[in-house]
Amino acid sequence: MKTSKFTSTVSGAAIFIAVVSILSKGLGFLREILFAGIYGLSTEFDIYLIGAVIPLTINTIILCIGQNYFIPTYNKAKSDNTINLNVFVRTNFYLFIVAGLVLALILYMNRENILDLFLGGSEQNIIQTTNHVFILFLLSIPITAGISILIGYQQSNHEFRYSIISNIIPNITVLFFVYFWGSDMIVAIPIGFIVGNLIQISYLMFSSKELFTKVNASISQLTLLLKSSLSSILIVVLIESIGQLYLISDRLFYESITEGGISALSYAQTIFFLPISILTISLSTAIFPKFSILYQEKKKEELERIFSTGILISVGIFVPIMILFIFYGDTITKIFFERGKFSFIDTVKTSDVLSYYAFGIIFYSIYGVINKLLYSIGMIKKLLLITIIGIVLKIILNIILVEQYEQNGLAVSTTLSYLFFFVTSFFIVNKNILNSKRKVFIPNLVYYSVNALAAFIFTKIFVQFMQAFHIGTFYEIIIFITVYSTNLFIVKSNLLNIFSSIINNFSMSYKS
């Protein structure tokens, strides 16, 4: 099979990314299961999460910049045809690494003040361990900066294989280090992560070795292009930095909630983001370069068609997932985490948080697609405004809800802010970009919600009727998924048509 041909289409790229993401996220989930068994909802894991939050948040921001700044800028440089593209990519690669190193040094010099925000009155041994975790994770920042540009370069050229496969590497190394040394020292996690990052960047550099051949370029042209994109990258940095304050804003309430509350939020988010990272991120990663190109070529109808498809897929898939998280969250949490030090009480606490997150999963999944569209067409100032208002709303709600509802209140505030992001960004897209008379979201939301609720009610009635056989909740989940999928087949849902088209594209690529 010609993989590169298959992954050059949106559907092909999305399904390839999703398949490899299942492996990557499966390893990531195995890592979280290992964490749960070794640490449970403990103070030790709480302080690890606090020490890691700022460096890992910065890494996430950097990876987003690698897409949201670099891909549109690279496509612009390609269309202008005024500079050697390899030189442009290589220059960004080195600049990002240097900037990441400078940022890591600044954070290192201010580490005591930073950690004091989270651990103000904590014991000295807790502060010392958190400090070690924080310093180790700082080492990953310049490495991630280089990785972000290499991934952006490969995705700009619709080459998803190496970048997606490379994401598996850090999960493998973390698993290795935690399995052998995790029970003795919490710093095994950041050490494994750094080793994985070093292997990952080496792999990406090897797969993009054409970038590092000697090519001369006009310094003036290169400087002009970088200057023209400077304002864009600054706004992107602001958007991604503010948008990633969610985890940090929750960690700031460490002393306001019960022991293990931060850990419960983390484990619940791991479950929450698993389907999103496999499906929404796979879809938006494949769509983003297409959005950028179609907008540059003024192909509005094709742009609108792909956007509508993204909405339909998100609603059709995440409505039943929302039902599962709300009504079967305890079973799902138990299956994944309840072993070792992760007790039944930990399961109850984590599943409660998950049920509150669940109400926001549809809004967040669709916002993931809209976010890429707004970046592609350059509406980053409006995206910045939305992000600022959203995080302010999140912090205000945290303050209001945390005292009475503790970690559950933090989860509710996150869900409400996701709703805000979706509503405002969806309004901007429909008013300023698509101007479409076709209604995409509401009809599909009603259609798939009715289907999912009908499947859930049927499942409950069937289980009650068959109570003599003592059908467990795990099998209830299987029955619900089966009934929901069967309904889609019976009514010939458009979602199935899309999946059928993807399978046909895959088959044609294989035969060619």
Short mmCIF file of C-alpha atoms in Angstrom, two decimals:
data_model
loop_
_atom_site.label_atom_id
_atom_site.label_comp_id
_atom_site.label_asym_id
_atom_site.label_seq_id
_atom_site.Cartn_x
_atom_site.Cartn_y
_atom_site.Cartn_z
CA MET A 1 0.00 0.00 0.00
CA LYS A 2 1.22 3.49 -0.79
CA THR A 3 0.84 5.03 2.64
CA SER A 4 1.82 8.51 1.52
CA LYS A 5 -0.95 8.50 -1.10
CA PHE A 6 -3.53 7.33 1.41
CA THR A 7 -2.52 9.91 4.03
CA SER A 8 -2.62 12.76 1.50
CA THR A 9 -6.44 12.80 1.75
CA VAL A 10 -8.26 14.20 4.78
CA SER A 11 -10.12 10.94 5.45
CA GLY A 12 -7.02 8.83 4.85
CA ALA A 13 -4.84 11.01 7.05
CA ALA A 14 -7.47 11.08 9.79
CA ILE A 15 -7.87 7.32 9.87
CA PHE A 16 -4.09 6.75 9.79
CA ILE A 17 -3.57 9.24 12.61
CA ALA A 18 -6.43 7.67 14.56
CA VAL A 19 -5.04 4.13 14.18
CA VAL A 20 -1.53 5.12 15.28
CA SER A 21 -3.02 7.35 17.99
CA ILE A 22 -4.87 4.34 19.39
CA LEU A 23 -1.51 2.64 19.84
CA SER A 24 0.10 5.80 21.25
CA LYS A 25 -2.79 6.63 23.56
CA GLY A 26 -3.05 2.97 24.51
CA LEU A 27 0.52 3.14 25.75
CA GLY A 28 -0.25 6.48 27.41
CA PHE A 29 -3.25 4.92 29.10
CA LEU A 30 -1.17 1.96 30.22
CA ARG A 31 1.20 4.53 31.71
CA GLU A 32 -1.69 6.12 33.64
CA ILE A 33 -2.86 2.71 34.81
CA LEU A 34 0.65 2.08 36.09
CA PHE A 35 0.60 5.47 37.84
CA ALA A 36 -2.74 4.62 39.46
CA GLY A 37 -1.52 1.26 40.71
CA ILE A 38 1.70 2.67 42.15
CA TYR A 39 0.51 6.05 43.49
CA GLY A 40 -3.33 6.01 43.68
CA LEU A 41 -4.91 9.31 44.82
CA SER A 42 -1.97 10.27 47.01
CA THR A 43 -0.09 13.36 48.14
CA GLU A 44 2.98 12.05 46.29
CA PHE A 45 1.12 12.02 42.97
CA ASP A 46 -0.52 15.36 43.74
CA ILE A 47 2.87 17.04 44.14
CA TYR A 48 4.20 15.36 40.99
CA LEU A 49 1.26 16.87 39.09
CA ILE A 50 2.04 20.29 40.57
CA GLY A 51 5.75 20.09 39.74
CA ALA A 52 5.05 18.96 36.18
CA VAL A 53 2.15 21.26 35.31
CA ILE A 54 4.01 24.40 34.16
CA PRO A 55 6.76 22.68 32.09
CA LEU A 56 4.29 20.26 30.49
CA THR A 57 1.83 23.08 29.85
CA ILE A 58 4.60 25.02 28.11
CA ASN A 59 5.44 21.92 26.06
CA THR A 60 1.80 21.68 24.98
CA ILE A 61 1.82 25.37 24.02
CA ILE A 62 5.00 24.90 22.01
CA LEU A 63 3.57 21.93 20.13
CA CYS A 64 0.44 23.95 19.32
CA ILE A 65 2.61 26.81 18.05
CA GLY A 66 4.42 24.33 15.84
CA GLN A 67 1.10 23.76 14.08
CA ASN A 68 -0.87 26.96 14.46
CA TYR A 69 1.98 29.34 13.61
CA PHE A 70 4.28 27.25 11.48
CA ILE A 71 1.90 25.50 9.06
CA PRO A 72 0.14 28.67 7.75
CA THR A 73 3.49 30.52 7.59
CA TYR A 74 5.14 27.64 5.75
CA ASN A 75 2.26 27.47 3.24
CA LYS A 76 2.56 31.22 2.70
CA ALA A 77 6.30 30.90 2.08
CA LYS A 78 5.60 28.06 -0.35
CA SER A 79 2.99 30.06 -2.29
CA ASP A 80 5.22 33.18 -2.40
CA ASN A 81 8.13 31.06 -3.68
CA THR A 82 10.68 33.69 -2.61
CA ILE A 83 12.90 31.64 -0.31
CA ASN A 84 14.32 28.16 0.00
CA LEU A 85 11.84 26.30 2.22
CA ASN A 86 14.44 24.02 3.83
CA VAL A 87 16.37 27.07 5.03
CA PHE A 88 13.17 28.60 6.39
CA VAL A 89 12.31 25.43 8.32
CA ARG A 90 15.84 24.97 9.61
CA THR A 91 16.01 28.58 10.80
CA ASN A 92 12.74 28.18 12.72
CA PHE A 93 14.02 24.89 14.15
CA TYR A 94 17.12 26.48 15.66
CA LEU A 95 15.31 29.64 16.79
CA PHE A 96 12.68 27.60 18.62
CA ILE A 97 15.31 25.51 20.41
CA VAL A 98 17.19 28.63 21.54
CA ALA A 99 13.94 30.30 22.67
CA GLY A 100 12.98 27.14 24.58
CA LEU A 101 16.37 27.06 26.29
CA VAL A 102 16.08 30.71 27.33
CA LEU A 103 12.57 30.13 28.68
CA ALA A 104 13.71 27.08 30.65
CA LEU A 105 16.55 29.10 32.22
CA ILE A 106 14.17 31.91 33.21
CA LEU A 107 11.82 29.42 34.87
CA TYR A 108 14.72 27.71 36.63
CA MET A 109 15.92 30.98 38.15
CA ASN A 110 12.39 31.78 39.38
CA ARG A 111 11.43 28.27 40.47
CA GLU A 112 11.08 29.07 44.19
CA ASN A 113 8.58 31.87 43.60
CA ILE A 114 6.66 29.77 41.09
CA LEU A 115 6.30 26.74 43.34
CA ASP A 116 5.38 28.95 46.29
CA LEU A 117 2.17 29.88 44.41
CA PHE A 118 1.06 26.25 44.65
CA LEU A 119 2.66 25.01 47.86
CA GLY A 120 2.70 28.11 50.08
CA GLY A 121 2.40 26.46 53.51
CA SER A 122 3.46 22.91 52.63
CA GLU A 123 6.10 20.86 54.40
CA GLN A 124 9.75 21.15 53.29
CA ASN A 125 10.02 17.57 51.95
CA ILE A 126 6.99 18.16 49.71
CA ILE A 127 8.48 21.39 48.37
CA GLN A 128 11.85 19.71 47.76
CA THR A 129 10.37 16.79 45.80
CA THR A 130 8.21 19.13 43.73
CA ASN A 131 11.30 21.22 42.99
CA HIS A 132 13.17 18.17 41.66
CA VAL A 133 10.26 17.23 39.37
CA PHE A 134 9.98 20.83 38.16
CA ILE A 135 13.70 21.14 37.30
CA LEU A 136 13.83 17.84 35.44
CA PHE A 137 10.81 18.67 33.30
CA LEU A 138 12.35 22.06 32.42
CA LEU A 139 15.01 20.14 30.47
CA SER A 140 12.32 18.93 28.06
CA ILE A 141 11.26 22.44 26.95
CA PRO A 142 14.02 23.18 24.36
CA ILE A 143 13.77 19.60 23.05
CA THR A 144 10.00 19.96 22.57
CA ALA A 145 10.57 23.29 20.80
CA GLY A 146 12.65 21.56 18.13
CA ILE A 147 10.17 18.69 17.89
CA SER A 148 7.29 21.12 17.28
CA ILE A 149 8.89 22.57 14.14
CA LEU A 150 9.81 19.17 12.69
CA ILE A 151 6.24 17.94 13.24
CA GLY A 152 4.80 21.13 11.71
CA TYR A 153 7.08 20.75 8.68
CA GLN A 154 6.07 17.14 8.06
CA GLN A 155 2.37 17.83 8.48
CA SER A 156 2.60 20.82 6.13
CA ASN A 157 3.68 18.34 3.48
CA HIS A 158 0.91 15.87 4.44
CA GLU A 159 3.51 13.47 5.81
CA PHE A 160 1.93 12.25 9.03
CA ARG A 161 3.67 8.92 9.47
CA TYR A 162 6.88 9.88 11.23
CA SER A 163 5.45 12.62 13.46
CA ILE A 164 2.57 10.49 14.70
CA ILE A 165 4.70 7.41 15.23
CA SER A 166 7.31 9.48 17.10
CA ASN A 167 4.70 10.39 19.73
CA ILE A 168 4.76 6.78 20.89
CA ILE A 169 8.40 6.98 21.99
CA PRO A 170 8.05 9.09 25.20
CA ASN A 171 5.22 6.86 26.42
CA ILE A 172 7.41 3.77 26.03
CA THR A 173 10.36 5.28 27.90
CA VAL A 174 8.16 6.60 30.73
CA LEU A 175 6.59 3.16 31.11
CA PHE A 176 10.04 1.59 31.28
CA PHE A 177 11.42 3.98 33.91
CA VAL A 178 8.28 3.99 36.07
CA TYR A 179 7.92 0.21 35.98
CA PHE A 180 11.47 -0.34 37.24
CA TRP A 181 12.04 2.71 39.47
CA GLY A 182 8.68 4.47 39.93
CA SER A 183 7.83 2.93 43.30
CA ASP A 184 11.17 4.13 44.70
CA MET A 185 11.25 7.66 43.30
CA ILE A 186 8.64 9.90 41.68
CA VAL A 187 11.37 11.54 39.55
CA ALA A 188 11.44 8.36 37.44
CA ILE A 189 8.55 9.92 35.49
CA PRO A 190 10.32 13.09 34.30
CA ILE A 191 13.58 11.18 33.66
CA GLY A 192 11.76 8.72 31.40
CA PHE A 193 10.02 11.60 29.64
CA ILE A 194 13.29 13.44 28.89
CA VAL A 195 14.96 10.29 27.54
CA GLY A 196 11.92 9.72 25.30
CA ASN A 197 12.05 13.31 24.03
CA LEU A 198 15.72 12.94 23.08
CA ILE A 199 15.01 9.76 21.13
CA GLN A 200 11.95 11.38 19.51
CA ILE A 201 13.79 14.45 18.22
CA SER A 202 16.61 12.27 16.90
CA TYR A 203 14.08 10.13 15.01
CA LEU A 204 12.34 13.19 13.53
CA MET A 205 15.63 14.76 12.48
CA PHE A 206 16.61 11.55 10.72
CA SER A 207 13.25 11.35 8.93
CA SER A 208 13.64 15.02 7.86
CA LYS A 209 17.35 14.89 7.04
CA GLU A 210 16.76 16.85 3.81
CA LEU A 211 16.35 19.94 5.99
CA PHE A 212 19.91 19.82 7.22
CA THR A 213 21.70 19.87 3.87
CA LYS A 214 23.67 23.03 3.14
CA VAL A 215 21.62 25.47 1.07
CA ASN A 216 22.30 29.18 0.65
CA ALA A 217 19.48 31.67 1.05
CA SER A 218 19.00 35.39 1.05
CA ILE A 219 19.24 36.65 4.63
CA SER A 220 17.09 39.65 3.72
CA GLN A 221 14.29 37.45 2.37
CA LEU A 222 14.44 35.20 5.39
CA THR A 223 14.42 38.16 7.78
CA LEU A 224 11.47 39.73 5.95
CA LEU A 225 9.44 36.52 6.15
CA LEU A 226 10.18 36.02 9.85
CA LYS A 227 9.32 39.65 10.62
CA SER A 228 6.04 39.41 8.72
CA SER A 229 5.05 36.41 10.85
CA LEU A 230 6.30 37.86 14.16
CA SER A 231 2.98 39.43 15.13
CA SER A 232 1.17 36.19 14.26
CA ILE A 233 3.43 34.05 16.39
CA LEU A 234 3.11 36.44 19.35
CA ILE A 235 -0.68 36.23 19.19
CA VAL A 236 -0.52 32.44 18.82
CA VAL A 237 1.75 32.28 21.89
CA LEU A 238 -0.77 34.35 23.84
CA ILE A 239 -3.72 32.22 22.70
CA GLU A 240 -2.07 28.91 23.51
CA SER A 241 -0.56 30.18 26.77
CA ILE A 242 -3.86 31.52 28.05
CA GLY A 243 -5.73 28.47 26.77
CA GLN A 244 -3.44 26.13 28.70
CA LEU A 245 -4.04 27.90 32.02
CA TYR A 246 -6.80 25.41 32.83
CA LEU A 247 -4.54 22.87 34.49
CA ILE A 248 -2.55 25.57 36.25
CA SER A 249 -5.69 27.31 37.56
CA ASP A 250 -6.91 24.01 39.03
CA ARG A 251 -3.54 23.22 40.64
CA LEU A 252 -3.61 26.61 42.40
CA PHE A 253 -6.45 25.25 44.56
CA TYR A 254 -4.36 22.34 45.85
CA GLU A 255 -4.77 23.44 49.46
CA SER A 256 -8.52 24.10 49.07
CA ILE A 257 -9.53 20.52 48.28
CA THR A 258 -9.09 17.14 49.97
CA GLU A 259 -6.02 14.95 49.59
CA GLY A 260 -5.99 13.27 46.18
CA GLY A 261 -8.36 15.81 44.65
CA ILE A 262 -5.77 16.99 42.11
CA SER A 263 -5.01 13.35 41.27
CA ALA A 264 -8.74 12.64 40.76
CA LEU A 265 -8.95 15.54 38.31
CA SER A 266 -5.92 14.20 36.45
CA TYR A 267 -7.20 10.63 36.15
CA ALA A 268 -10.67 11.83 35.10
CA GLN A 269 -9.11 14.07 32.45
CA THR A 270 -7.07 11.12 31.20
CA ILE A 271 -10.30 9.22 30.51
CA PHE A 272 -12.04 12.34 29.18
CA PHE A 273 -9.28 13.20 26.70
CA LEU A 274 -8.68 9.64 25.48
CA PRO A 275 -11.45 9.65 22.83
CA ILE A 276 -10.78 13.32 22.05
CA SER A 277 -7.09 12.73 21.46
CA ILE A 278 -7.79 9.76 19.21
CA LEU A 279 -10.74 11.16 17.25
CA THR A 280 -10.93 14.96 17.43
CA ILE A 281 -7.20 15.62 17.38
CA SER A 282 -6.76 13.06 14.59
CA LEU A 283 -9.46 14.78 12.57
CA SER A 284 -8.30 18.33 13.25
CA THR A 285 -4.65 17.43 12.57
CA ALA A 286 -5.61 16.03 9.17
CA ILE A 287 -7.99 18.91 8.40
CA PHE A 288 -5.75 21.81 9.43
CA PRO A 289 -3.40 21.79 6.41
CA LYS A 290 -6.43 21.36 4.11
CA PHE A 291 -8.20 24.32 5.73
CA SER A 292 -5.14 26.47 5.20
CA ILE A 293 -4.71 25.48 1.55
CA LEU A 294 -8.42 25.75 0.66
CA TYR A 295 -8.64 29.19 2.22
CA GLN A 296 -5.55 30.35 0.31
CA GLU A 297 -7.09 29.01 -2.92
CA LYS A 298 -10.53 30.56 -2.08
CA LYS A 299 -12.34 27.22 -2.40
CA LYS A 300 -15.13 28.15 -0.02
CA GLU A 301 -17.56 25.35 -0.87
CA GLU A 302 -14.98 22.65 -0.28
CA LEU A 303 -13.93 24.36 2.94
CA GLU A 304 -17.52 24.39 4.15
CA ARG A 305 -18.06 20.75 3.18
CA ILE A 306 -15.04 19.57 5.18
CA PHE A 307 -16.05 21.71 8.15
CA SER A 308 -19.60 20.31 8.13
CA THR A 309 -18.23 16.78 7.95
CA GLY A 310 -16.06 17.47 10.97
CA ILE A 311 -19.10 18.70 12.95
CA LEU A 312 -21.16 15.67 11.99
CA ILE A 313 -18.44 13.20 12.96
CA SER A 314 -17.85 14.94 16.30
CA VAL A 315 -21.53 14.97 17.29
CA GLY A 316 -22.25 11.44 16.08
CA ILE A 317 -19.35 9.94 18.00
CA PHE A 318 -19.25 12.03 21.18
CA VAL A 319 -22.95 12.01 22.08
CA PRO A 320 -22.86 8.28 23.02
CA ILE A 321 -19.47 8.77 24.71
CA MET A 322 -21.05 11.49 26.86
CA ILE A 323 -23.82 9.04 27.87
CA LEU A 324 -21.21 6.42 28.76
CA PHE A 325 -19.18 8.81 30.92
CA ILE A 326 -22.26 10.10 32.78
CA PHE A 327 -24.00 6.80 33.50
CA TYR A 328 -21.15 4.29 33.41
CA GLY A 329 -18.24 6.45 34.56
CA ASP A 330 -17.71 4.40 37.73
CA THR A 331 -17.42 1.17 35.75
CA ILE A 332 -15.07 2.73 33.19
CA THR A 333 -12.88 4.18 35.95
CA LYS A 334 -12.85 0.86 37.81
CA ILE A 335 -11.82 -1.08 34.71
CA PHE A 336 -8.95 1.26 33.95
CA PHE A 337 -7.57 2.21 37.35
CA GLU A 338 -8.90 0.25 40.35
CA ARG A 339 -5.90 -1.85 41.31
CA GLY A 340 -2.88 -1.53 43.58
CA LYS A 341 -3.14 1.67 45.62
CA PHE A 342 -6.13 2.91 43.60
CA SER A 343 -9.04 1.94 45.86
CA PHE A 344 -12.83 1.79 45.49
CA ILE A 345 -13.07 5.20 47.20
CA ASP A 346 -10.62 6.57 44.61
CA THR A 347 -12.85 5.17 41.86
CA VAL A 348 -15.92 6.92 43.29
CA LYS A 349 -14.11 10.25 43.62
CA THR A 350 -12.63 10.06 40.10
CA SER A 351 -15.87 8.93 38.40
CA ASP A 352 -17.77 11.80 40.05
CA VAL A 353 -15.33 14.26 38.47
CA LEU A 354 -15.59 12.44 35.12
CA SER A 355 -19.39 12.75 35.08
CA TYR A 356 -19.11 16.54 35.36
CA TYR A 357 -16.47 16.69 32.63
CA ALA A 358 -18.68 14.54 30.38
CA PHE A 359 -21.24 17.28 29.74
CA GLY A 360 -18.57 19.33 27.98
CA ILE A 361 -17.12 16.65 25.71
CA ILE A 362 -19.28 17.47 22.66
CA PHE A 363 -18.55 21.18 22.92
CA TYR A 364 -14.81 20.62 23.35
CA SER A 365 -14.59 18.15 20.46
CA ILE A 366 -16.29 20.55 18.02
CA TYR A 367 -14.27 23.50 19.28
CA GLY A 368 -11.17 21.50 18.36
CA VAL A 369 -12.26 21.60 14.70
CA ILE A 370 -13.41 25.25 14.81
CA ASN A 371 -10.14 26.28 16.44
CA LYS A 372 -8.18 24.91 13.47
CA LEU A 373 -10.46 26.69 11.02
CA LEU A 374 -10.00 30.05 12.75
CA TYR A 375 -6.24 29.59 12.79
CA SER A 376 -6.22 28.61 9.11
CA ILE A 377 -7.96 31.74 7.92
CA GLY A 378 -6.02 34.10 10.17
CA MET A 379 -8.78 35.10 12.63
CA ILE A 380 -6.37 34.80 15.52
CA LYS A 381 -7.25 38.13 17.15
CA LYS A 382 -10.85 37.02 17.68
CA LEU A 383 -9.58 33.66 18.87
CA LEU A 384 -7.35 35.47 21.37
CA LEU A 385 -10.31 37.46 22.70
CA ILE A 386 -12.37 34.29 23.12
CA THR A 387 -9.50 32.58 24.92
CA ILE A 388 -8.95 35.47 27.34
CA ILE A 389 -12.65 35.72 28.26
CA GLY A 390 -12.88 31.92 28.57
CA ILE A 391 -10.02 31.57 31.03
CA VAL A 392 -11.25 34.54 33.10
CA LEU A 393 -14.63 32.81 33.27
CA LYS A 394 -12.91 29.57 34.31
CA ILE A 395 -10.98 31.24 37.15
CA ILE A 396 -14.05 33.10 38.44
CA LEU A 397 -16.08 29.87 38.44
CA ASN A 398 -13.22 28.06 40.21
CA ILE A 399 -13.31 30.60 43.02
CA ILE A 400 -17.11 30.37 43.30
CA LEU A 401 -17.43 26.58 43.13
CA VAL A 402 -14.30 25.14 44.77
CA GLU A 403 -15.16 25.95 48.38
CA GLN A 404 -18.42 23.99 48.38
CA TYR A 405 -17.84 21.37 45.67
CA GLU A 406 -14.03 20.97 45.77
CA GLN A 407 -12.66 19.05 42.75
CA ASN A 408 -16.17 18.56 41.34
CA GLY A 409 -16.57 22.33 41.26
CA LEU A 410 -13.33 22.64 39.30
CA ALA A 411 -14.67 20.12 36.79
CA VAL A 412 -17.96 22.03 36.43
CA SER A 413 -16.10 25.29 35.78
CA THR A 414 -14.11 23.58 33.03
CA THR A 415 -17.26 22.25 31.36
CA LEU A 416 -18.95 25.66 31.43
CA SER A 417 -15.90 27.30 29.90
CA TYR A 418 -15.86 24.66 27.13
CA LEU A 419 -19.47 25.60 26.42
CA PHE A 420 -18.46 29.26 26.17
CA PHE A 421 -15.61 28.46 23.76
CA PHE A 422 -17.92 26.46 21.52
CA VAL A 423 -20.80 28.96 21.42
CA THR A 424 -18.67 32.03 20.70
CA SER A 425 -16.37 30.41 18.13
CA PHE A 426 -19.26 28.68 16.34
CA PHE A 427 -21.09 32.00 16.10
CA ILE A 428 -18.00 33.68 14.58
CA VAL A 429 -17.53 30.90 12.03
CA ASN A 430 -21.14 30.98 10.85
CA LYS A 431 -21.35 34.76 10.72
CA ASN A 432 -17.97 35.72 9.27
CA ILE A 433 -16.66 32.75 7.33
CA LEU A 434 -19.17 30.26 6.04
CA ASN A 435 -22.37 32.33 5.83
CA SER A 436 -24.07 29.00 5.27
CA LYS A 437 -27.82 28.58 5.36
CA ARG A 438 -27.40 24.91 6.16
CA LYS A 439 -27.87 24.09 9.81
CA VAL A 440 -25.27 21.55 10.89
CA PHE A 441 -24.97 21.43 14.66
CA ILE A 442 -28.50 21.57 16.17
CA PRO A 443 -30.19 19.01 13.85
CA ASN A 444 -27.33 16.56 14.27
CA LEU A 445 -27.20 17.09 18.04
CA VAL A 446 -30.93 16.38 18.36
CA TYR A 447 -30.76 13.43 15.95
CA TYR A 448 -27.86 11.63 17.63
CA SER A 449 -29.00 12.55 21.18
CA VAL A 450 -32.41 10.97 20.58
CA ASN A 451 -30.71 7.91 19.14
CA ALA A 452 -28.31 7.63 22.10
CA LEU A 453 -31.01 8.13 24.73
CA ALA A 454 -33.24 5.58 23.00
CA ALA A 455 -30.35 3.11 22.97
CA PHE A 456 -29.69 3.77 26.66
CA ILE A 457 -33.35 3.30 27.66
CA PHE A 458 -33.60 0.11 25.58
CA THR A 459 -30.42 -1.19 27.26
CA LYS A 460 -31.81 -0.54 30.75
CA ILE A 461 -35.15 -2.22 29.90
CA PHE A 462 -33.38 -5.20 28.35
CA VAL A 463 -31.06 -5.63 31.34
CA GLN A 464 -34.00 -5.36 33.74
CA PHE A 465 -35.92 -7.97 31.71
CA MET A 466 -32.89 -10.27 31.76
CA GLN A 467 -32.06 -9.68 35.44
CA ALA A 468 -32.11 -13.41 36.13
CA PHE A 469 -28.88 -13.66 34.12
CA HIS A 470 -27.16 -10.96 36.28
CA ILE A 471 -25.83 -8.90 33.41
CA GLY A 472 -22.98 -6.72 34.70
CA THR A 473 -22.48 -3.05 33.86
CA PHE A 474 -19.56 -3.88 31.54
CA TYR A 475 -21.92 -5.90 29.36
CA GLU A 476 -24.48 -3.09 29.61
CA ILE A 477 -21.91 -0.84 27.97
CA ILE A 478 -21.40 -3.36 25.15
CA ILE A 479 -25.17 -3.65 24.65
CA PHE A 480 -25.58 0.14 24.57
CA ILE A 481 -22.85 0.58 21.96
CA THR A 482 -24.30 -2.26 19.88
CA VAL A 483 -27.84 -0.84 19.97
CA TYR A 484 -26.65 2.69 19.13
CA SER A 485 -24.58 1.46 16.19
CA THR A 486 -27.43 -0.75 14.95
CA ASN A 487 -29.80 2.22 15.01
CA LEU A 488 -27.40 4.20 12.82
CA PHE A 489 -27.28 1.32 10.36
CA ILE A 490 -31.07 0.93 10.27
CA VAL A 491 -31.76 4.62 9.62
CA LYS A 492 -28.79 4.86 7.19
CA SER A 493 -27.07 7.65 9.07
CA ASN A 494 -24.77 10.04 7.21
CA LEU A 495 -22.10 9.14 9.75
CA LEU A 496 -22.00 5.61 8.36
CA ASN A 497 -21.78 7.00 4.82
CA ILE A 498 -18.71 8.99 5.84
CA PHE A 499 -17.07 5.94 7.41
CA SER A 500 -17.95 3.90 4.33
CA SER A 501 -16.27 6.53 2.16
CA ILE A 502 -13.15 6.40 4.34
CA ILE A 503 -13.02 2.60 4.04
CA ASN A 504 -13.44 2.83 0.27
CA ASN A 505 -10.60 5.36 0.06
CA PHE A 506 -8.46 3.06 2.15
CA SER A 507 -9.30 0.09 -0.09
CA MET A 508 -8.54 2.04 -3.27
CA SER A 509 -5.21 3.22 -1.84
CA TYR A 510 -4.34 -0.34 -0.91
CA LYS A 511 -5.13 -1.69 -4.37
CA SER A 512 -3.10 1.06 -6.05
#
